[in-house]
Amino acid sequence: MARRIYKLIAAALLAVPALAATPQAVQSRPPVAMQDARDLEIQNRVAALVAQGRGRIGVAAMDLDNGGQILVNGDMPFPMASTAKIAVACTMLDKVEQGLMRLDQPLPMMLPVAQPLSSRSAEAPLRAGQMLTAQGLMELSITRSNNEATDGLIKAVGGIQAVNAWLTSKGIVGQRLDHTMATLVRDDGRVNPATTITTRTSSTPRAMLALLAAIDRGNALSPQSRAVLLDTMTRTSTGRNRIRAGLPEGTLFAHKTGTLAGVTDDVGIVRLPDGRHLALVIFVTGPEGHTVHAGLIAQIARTIYDGYSMPAASGMQEIVRRR
């Protein structure tokens, strides 16, 4: 496995990812969040789809080049599940930019240690496992959603608090990590996410949208780190029946999925036919099961993709400008 990962890393470093090909002047321009008549029409269509679900569903999307956006339950916290791994990867890459870590630095995967039910600690205990490079751990964490690799990164960057500090430093409000992946998996199912709102290891759709926008626009990471992260996210192998299933074949898509009991998430950045970038966040909770959730996610994604693929009419006036 390690040899295959090293080959993937070498290929990633030699290639400039297509999603990173936007000119730097555009990358560094902060998106202007506004809604016009087209945004409101797309938002209403999405809200009608959301109404079909039996649990809590949150959706956010933004045209990162032109500034239009939609929000459905945009400020409601949802379980992040493995979409939290984006912030973990960003924190590691930021440490690399500061010279505190190296991409080729060997680090251990962190494996869960079994505990009897009668003596469970608040956090699941971990032990060191196989050694990989920091970028190798990120490769597994993002593309395969490997929890042991993610926990290796969390430990290496200084723990959960370091990830939250990075989010705060970038102005991301409404997203936080409170658990290692081992603890998140161990405690899965203790709370019904469709009926119970908790802020622990959660994100609002608006906060996740802000994180994706900051990554894409170049405000969160250096161009080199951004390229590495987005290239890795384009090779995500999980969730093929979620947002990707709603996109036309061949559409470039950098994303991360999340899955827990009653939770089906998918978030990422889509390249539209004319080269614009569209950030998509879809959090679904409910009793229907992951297959039904995935079908709903694909429908929502296609509705948003089709709506933003066409340029806005020249006569449209701004209706709402959001902070």
Short mmCIF file of C-alpha atoms in Angstrom, two decimals:
data_model
loop_
_atom_site.label_atom_id
_atom_site.label_comp_id
_atom_site.label_asym_id
_atom_site.label_seq_id
_atom_site.Cartn_x
_atom_site.Cartn_y
_atom_site.Cartn_z
CA MET A 1 0.00 0.00 0.00
CA ALA A 2 2.80 2.39 0.92
CA ARG A 3 4.47 1.92 -2.49
CA ARG A 4 1.21 2.70 -4.28
CA ILE A 5 0.71 5.81 -2.17
CA TYR A 6 4.19 7.09 -2.99
CA LYS A 7 3.45 6.68 -6.72
CA LEU A 8 0.21 8.63 -6.33
CA ILE A 9 2.02 11.38 -4.44
CA ALA A 10 4.70 11.65 -7.12
CA ALA A 11 2.05 11.95 -9.81
CA ALA A 12 0.22 14.63 -7.82
CA LEU A 13 3.33 16.74 -7.41
CA LEU A 14 4.22 16.53 -11.11
CA ALA A 15 0.78 17.55 -12.34
CA VAL A 16 -0.91 20.93 -11.93
CA PRO A 17 -4.51 20.09 -11.02
CA ALA A 18 -7.16 21.48 -13.32
CA LEU A 19 -9.07 23.01 -10.45
CA ALA A 20 -5.98 25.04 -9.56
CA ALA A 21 -5.67 26.51 -13.02
CA THR A 22 -7.64 29.69 -12.29
CA PRO A 23 -5.43 32.81 -12.54
CA GLN A 24 -4.05 33.93 -9.19
CA ALA A 25 -5.83 37.27 -9.45
CA VAL A 26 -9.12 35.38 -9.36
CA GLN A 27 -7.95 32.90 -6.72
CA SER A 28 -7.16 35.65 -4.25
CA ARG A 29 -10.34 37.66 -4.85
CA PRO A 30 -12.80 37.08 -1.98
CA PRO A 31 -16.20 35.92 -3.22
CA VAL A 32 -19.06 38.41 -3.01
CA ALA A 33 -22.07 36.67 -1.49
CA MET A 34 -25.29 37.92 -3.06
CA GLN A 35 -28.58 36.63 -4.34
CA ASP A 36 -30.36 37.64 -7.52
CA ALA A 37 -33.50 36.29 -9.15
CA ARG A 38 -31.65 33.24 -10.49
CA ASP A 39 -30.28 32.38 -7.04
CA LEU A 40 -33.71 32.62 -5.48
CA GLU A 41 -35.22 30.41 -8.18
CA ILE A 42 -32.53 27.75 -7.66
CA GLN A 43 -32.93 28.03 -3.89
CA ASN A 44 -36.69 27.49 -4.14
CA ARG A 45 -36.20 24.40 -6.32
CA VAL A 46 -33.69 22.99 -3.84
CA ALA A 47 -35.99 23.76 -0.90
CA ALA A 48 -38.74 21.75 -2.62
CA LEU A 49 -36.39 18.76 -2.88
CA VAL A 50 -35.27 19.17 0.73
CA ALA A 51 -38.92 19.07 1.81
CA GLN A 52 -39.06 15.46 0.56
CA GLY A 53 -36.68 14.30 3.30
CA ARG A 54 -37.83 13.00 6.67
CA GLY A 55 -34.93 14.41 8.67
CA ARG A 56 -32.81 17.54 8.80
CA ILE A 57 -31.17 18.60 5.53
CA GLY A 58 -28.83 21.50 4.91
CA VAL A 59 -27.64 22.84 1.57
CA ALA A 60 -25.32 25.65 0.55
CA ALA A 61 -23.85 26.56 -2.82
CA MET A 62 -21.88 29.47 -4.22
CA ASP A 63 -20.70 30.59 -7.63
CA LEU A 64 -17.15 31.35 -6.49
CA ASP A 65 -16.42 33.57 -9.48
CA ASN A 66 -19.63 35.60 -9.73
CA GLY A 67 -20.76 35.53 -6.10
CA GLY A 68 -24.29 34.10 -6.32
CA GLN A 69 -25.26 31.72 -3.52
CA ILE A 70 -28.11 29.68 -2.09
CA LEU A 71 -28.72 28.51 1.48
CA VAL A 72 -31.29 26.07 2.85
CA ASN A 73 -30.98 25.67 6.62
CA GLY A 74 -27.67 27.40 6.13
CA ASP A 75 -27.04 28.25 9.78
CA MET A 76 -28.18 24.96 11.32
CA PRO A 77 -25.39 22.69 12.69
CA PHE A 78 -25.10 19.26 11.07
CA PRO A 79 -22.81 16.30 11.83
CA MET A 80 -19.68 16.72 9.72
CA ALA A 81 -18.72 13.04 9.83
CA SER A 82 -15.69 12.62 7.55
CA THR A 83 -16.08 15.98 5.80
CA ALA A 84 -14.15 17.21 8.87
CA LYS A 85 -11.08 15.68 7.23
CA ILE A 86 -10.80 18.71 4.93
CA ALA A 87 -9.99 21.00 7.88
CA VAL A 88 -7.56 18.41 9.26
CA ALA A 89 -5.70 18.29 5.92
CA CYS A 90 -5.66 22.10 5.75
CA THR A 91 -4.17 22.32 9.23
CA MET A 92 -1.38 19.91 8.26
CA LEU A 93 -0.64 21.82 5.05
CA ASP A 94 -0.54 25.09 7.00
CA LYS A 95 2.06 23.55 9.33
CA VAL A 96 4.09 22.63 6.25
CA GLU A 97 3.88 26.21 4.99
CA GLN A 98 5.16 27.43 8.36
CA GLY A 99 8.09 25.04 8.21
CA LEU A 100 6.82 23.08 11.23
CA MET A 101 6.18 19.90 9.22
CA ARG A 102 7.22 18.37 5.90
CA LEU A 103 5.07 16.54 3.37
CA ASP A 104 7.66 13.74 3.30
CA GLN A 105 7.86 13.57 7.10
CA PRO A 106 7.23 10.02 8.37
CA LEU A 107 4.26 9.79 10.72
CA PRO A 108 2.33 6.87 12.23
CA MET A 109 -1.26 6.01 11.53
CA MET A 110 -3.13 5.98 14.85
CA LEU A 111 -5.12 2.81 15.46
CA PRO A 112 -8.01 2.43 17.92
CA VAL A 113 -7.46 0.27 20.99
CA ALA A 114 -10.38 -1.89 22.10
CA GLN A 115 -11.90 -1.05 25.49
CA PRO A 116 -14.50 -2.93 27.53
CA LEU A 117 -17.85 -1.13 27.72
CA SER A 118 -17.55 -0.88 31.49
CA SER A 119 -14.40 1.22 31.38
CA ARG A 120 -14.70 3.36 28.28
CA SER A 121 -12.83 6.66 28.42
CA ALA A 122 -14.22 9.89 26.99
CA GLU A 123 -11.81 9.64 24.07
CA ALA A 124 -11.12 6.35 22.33
CA PRO A 125 -7.52 5.27 23.10
CA LEU A 126 -5.11 5.07 20.16
CA ARG A 127 -1.81 3.38 19.43
CA ALA A 128 0.76 4.03 16.73
CA GLY A 129 0.55 1.87 13.62
CA GLN A 130 2.09 1.83 10.15
CA MET A 131 4.41 4.70 9.22
CA LEU A 132 3.63 6.81 6.16
CA THR A 133 4.58 10.28 5.03
CA ALA A 134 2.36 13.20 6.02
CA GLN A 135 1.16 13.43 2.43
CA GLY A 136 0.59 9.68 2.38
CA LEU A 137 -1.67 10.01 5.41
CA MET A 138 -3.56 12.85 3.72
CA GLU A 139 -3.92 10.73 0.58
CA LEU A 140 -5.61 7.95 2.54
CA SER A 141 -7.63 10.36 4.69
CA ILE A 142 -9.18 12.19 1.75
CA THR A 143 -9.37 9.68 -1.10
CA ARG A 144 -10.27 6.59 0.98
CA SER A 145 -11.69 8.39 4.04
CA ASN A 146 -9.32 6.36 6.20
CA ASN A 147 -9.89 7.15 9.86
CA GLU A 148 -6.57 5.82 11.17
CA ALA A 149 -4.68 8.05 8.72
CA THR A 150 -6.77 11.05 9.77
CA ASP A 151 -6.10 10.42 13.45
CA GLY A 152 -2.41 10.25 12.60
CA LEU A 153 -2.65 13.73 11.10
CA ILE A 154 -4.67 15.05 14.05
CA LYS A 155 -2.01 13.85 16.45
CA ALA A 156 0.81 15.23 14.30
CA VAL A 157 -0.62 18.75 14.05
CA GLY A 158 -1.12 19.04 17.80
CA GLY A 159 -4.56 17.58 18.39
CA ILE A 160 -8.14 18.65 17.86
CA GLN A 161 -7.48 22.08 19.34
CA ALA A 162 -4.94 22.82 16.60
CA VAL A 163 -7.55 22.13 13.90
CA ASN A 164 -10.07 24.42 15.58
CA ALA A 165 -7.42 27.11 16.00
CA TRP A 166 -6.68 26.95 12.27
CA LEU A 167 -10.38 27.31 11.43
CA THR A 168 -10.63 30.32 13.73
CA SER A 169 -7.53 31.90 12.20
CA LYS A 170 -9.18 31.73 8.77
CA GLY A 171 -12.44 33.25 9.98
CA ILE A 172 -14.48 30.05 9.65
CA VAL A 173 -17.34 30.42 12.15
CA GLY A 174 -19.79 27.59 12.74
CA GLN A 175 -17.48 24.61 12.22
CA ARG A 176 -15.61 22.71 14.93
CA LEU A 177 -13.95 19.38 15.61
CA ASP A 178 -14.50 17.77 19.02
CA HIS A 179 -13.54 14.14 18.43
CA THR A 180 -10.87 11.99 16.89
CA MET A 181 -12.20 9.76 14.13
CA ALA A 182 -11.84 6.74 16.41
CA THR A 183 -14.07 8.37 19.02
CA LEU A 184 -16.55 9.56 16.40
CA VAL A 185 -16.94 6.03 15.03
CA ARG A 186 -17.04 4.42 18.48
CA ASP A 187 -19.85 6.70 19.66
CA ASP A 188 -21.79 6.68 16.39
CA GLY A 189 -25.51 6.16 16.88
CA ARG A 190 -25.77 7.53 20.40
CA VAL A 191 -27.68 10.58 19.13
CA ASN A 192 -30.36 10.67 16.45
CA PRO A 193 -29.01 13.32 14.03
CA ALA A 194 -32.40 13.75 12.37
CA THR A 195 -34.05 15.02 15.53
CA THR A 196 -31.19 16.22 17.76
CA ILE A 197 -29.05 19.24 16.99
CA THR A 198 -25.58 19.23 18.51
CA THR A 199 -22.62 21.49 17.81
CA ARG A 200 -20.04 18.81 18.61
CA THR A 201 -17.97 17.88 15.52
CA SER A 202 -20.42 19.82 13.42
CA SER A 203 -20.63 22.44 10.73
CA THR A 204 -23.31 24.69 9.40
CA PRO A 205 -23.67 24.60 5.62
CA ARG A 206 -22.62 28.26 5.55
CA ALA A 207 -19.41 27.49 7.47
CA MET A 208 -18.44 24.59 5.20
CA LEU A 209 -19.18 26.79 2.20
CA ALA A 210 -16.88 29.46 3.66
CA LEU A 211 -14.11 26.86 4.09
CA LEU A 212 -14.43 25.65 0.49
CA ALA A 213 -14.48 29.23 -0.77
CA ALA A 214 -11.37 30.11 1.24
CA ILE A 215 -9.53 27.10 -0.16
CA ASP A 216 -10.57 27.74 -3.76
CA ARG A 217 -9.94 31.48 -3.71
CA GLY A 218 -6.46 31.07 -2.24
CA ASN A 219 -7.24 32.72 1.09
CA ALA A 220 -6.74 29.64 3.28
CA LEU A 221 -3.60 28.04 1.82
CA SER A 222 -0.66 28.88 -0.40
CA PRO A 223 -1.10 28.13 -4.13
CA GLN A 224 1.15 25.07 -3.74
CA SER A 225 -0.80 23.65 -0.79
CA ARG A 226 -4.10 24.45 -2.47
CA ALA A 227 -2.98 22.54 -5.56
CA VAL A 228 -1.96 19.49 -3.53
CA LEU A 229 -5.22 19.45 -1.56
CA LEU A 230 -7.58 19.97 -4.51
CA ASP A 231 -5.73 17.42 -6.61
CA THR A 232 -6.15 14.91 -3.79
CA MET A 233 -9.85 15.75 -3.46
CA THR A 234 -10.43 15.11 -7.19
CA ARG A 235 -9.35 11.50 -6.57
CA THR A 236 -11.85 10.82 -3.78
CA SER A 237 -13.14 7.28 -4.33
CA THR A 238 -16.10 7.38 -1.93
CA GLY A 239 -19.62 8.66 -2.60
CA ARG A 240 -19.90 7.96 -6.33
CA ASN A 241 -23.69 7.88 -5.99
CA ARG A 242 -23.91 11.26 -4.26
CA ILE A 243 -23.02 14.64 -5.83
CA ARG A 244 -20.93 13.01 -8.56
CA ALA A 245 -23.94 10.99 -9.71
CA GLY A 246 -25.83 14.24 -10.31
CA LEU A 247 -23.10 15.79 -12.46
CA PRO A 248 -22.58 15.26 -16.19
CA GLU A 249 -20.01 12.61 -16.98
CA GLY A 250 -16.49 14.00 -17.08
CA THR A 251 -17.21 17.00 -14.82
CA LEU A 252 -14.19 17.89 -12.71
CA PHE A 253 -15.11 17.60 -9.05
CA ALA A 254 -12.94 17.89 -5.91
CA HIS A 255 -14.84 16.66 -2.84
CA LYS A 256 -15.04 14.86 0.48
CA THR A 257 -17.83 12.66 1.74
CA GLY A 258 -19.03 11.91 5.26
CA THR A 259 -21.05 8.96 6.53
CA LEU A 260 -22.39 8.02 9.95
CA ALA A 261 -25.56 6.35 11.20
CA GLY A 262 -28.38 8.42 9.70
CA VAL A 263 -25.89 10.88 8.19
CA THR A 264 -24.94 11.20 4.52
CA ASP A 265 -22.77 14.19 3.53
CA ASP A 266 -20.94 15.37 0.44
CA VAL A 267 -19.12 18.69 -0.04
CA GLY A 268 -16.80 19.98 -2.72
CA ILE A 269 -15.97 22.21 -5.66
CA VAL A 270 -17.27 21.66 -9.21
CA ARG A 271 -15.84 23.12 -12.40
CA LEU A 272 -18.70 24.45 -14.53
CA PRO A 273 -18.60 24.20 -18.34
CA ASP A 274 -17.33 27.78 -18.76
CA GLY A 275 -14.56 27.35 -16.16
CA ARG A 276 -16.29 28.94 -13.18
CA HIS A 277 -16.04 27.14 -9.85
CA LEU A 278 -19.14 26.14 -7.89
CA ALA A 279 -18.88 25.17 -4.21
CA LEU A 280 -21.47 22.64 -3.05
CA VAL A 281 -22.39 21.55 0.48
CA ILE A 282 -25.11 18.96 1.11
CA PHE A 283 -25.73 17.52 4.58
CA VAL A 284 -28.54 14.95 4.88
CA THR A 285 -29.84 13.27 8.05
CA GLY A 286 -32.83 10.99 8.43
CA PRO A 287 -34.09 7.43 8.73
CA GLU A 288 -34.33 6.61 5.02
CA GLY A 289 -30.83 5.11 4.68
CA HIS A 290 -27.71 6.08 2.77
CA THR A 291 -28.95 4.92 -0.65
CA VAL A 292 -32.06 7.08 -0.48
CA HIS A 293 -30.02 9.97 0.92
CA ALA A 294 -27.51 9.61 -1.92
CA GLY A 295 -30.28 9.78 -4.51
CA LEU A 296 -31.60 12.99 -2.95
CA ILE A 297 -28.09 14.46 -2.84
CA ALA A 298 -27.66 13.68 -6.56
CA GLN A 299 -30.97 15.39 -7.38
CA ILE A 300 -30.06 18.48 -5.39
CA ALA A 301 -26.60 18.60 -6.97
CA ARG A 302 -28.01 18.39 -10.50
CA THR A 303 -30.56 21.12 -9.79
CA ILE A 304 -27.81 23.43 -8.54
CA TYR A 305 -25.39 22.49 -11.34
CA ASP A 306 -27.97 23.11 -14.07
CA GLY A 307 -29.04 26.38 -12.47
CA TYR A 308 -25.52 27.80 -12.27
CA SER A 309 -24.23 26.37 -15.56
CA MET A 310 -26.10 29.07 -17.44
CA PRO A 311 -24.68 32.60 -17.02
CA ALA A 312 -26.93 35.01 -15.17
CA ALA A 313 -29.12 37.20 -17.37
CA SER A 314 -27.47 40.58 -17.97
CA GLY A 315 -30.50 42.48 -16.68
CA MET A 316 -30.72 40.74 -13.33
CA GLN A 317 -30.39 43.03 -10.36
CA GLU A 318 -28.97 42.11 -6.98
CA ILE A 319 -31.75 41.41 -4.46
CA VAL A 320 -29.95 40.40 -1.29
CA ARG A 321 -26.35 40.92 -0.23
CA ARG A 322 -25.25 38.76 2.68
CA ARG A 323 -22.36 39.32 5.01
#
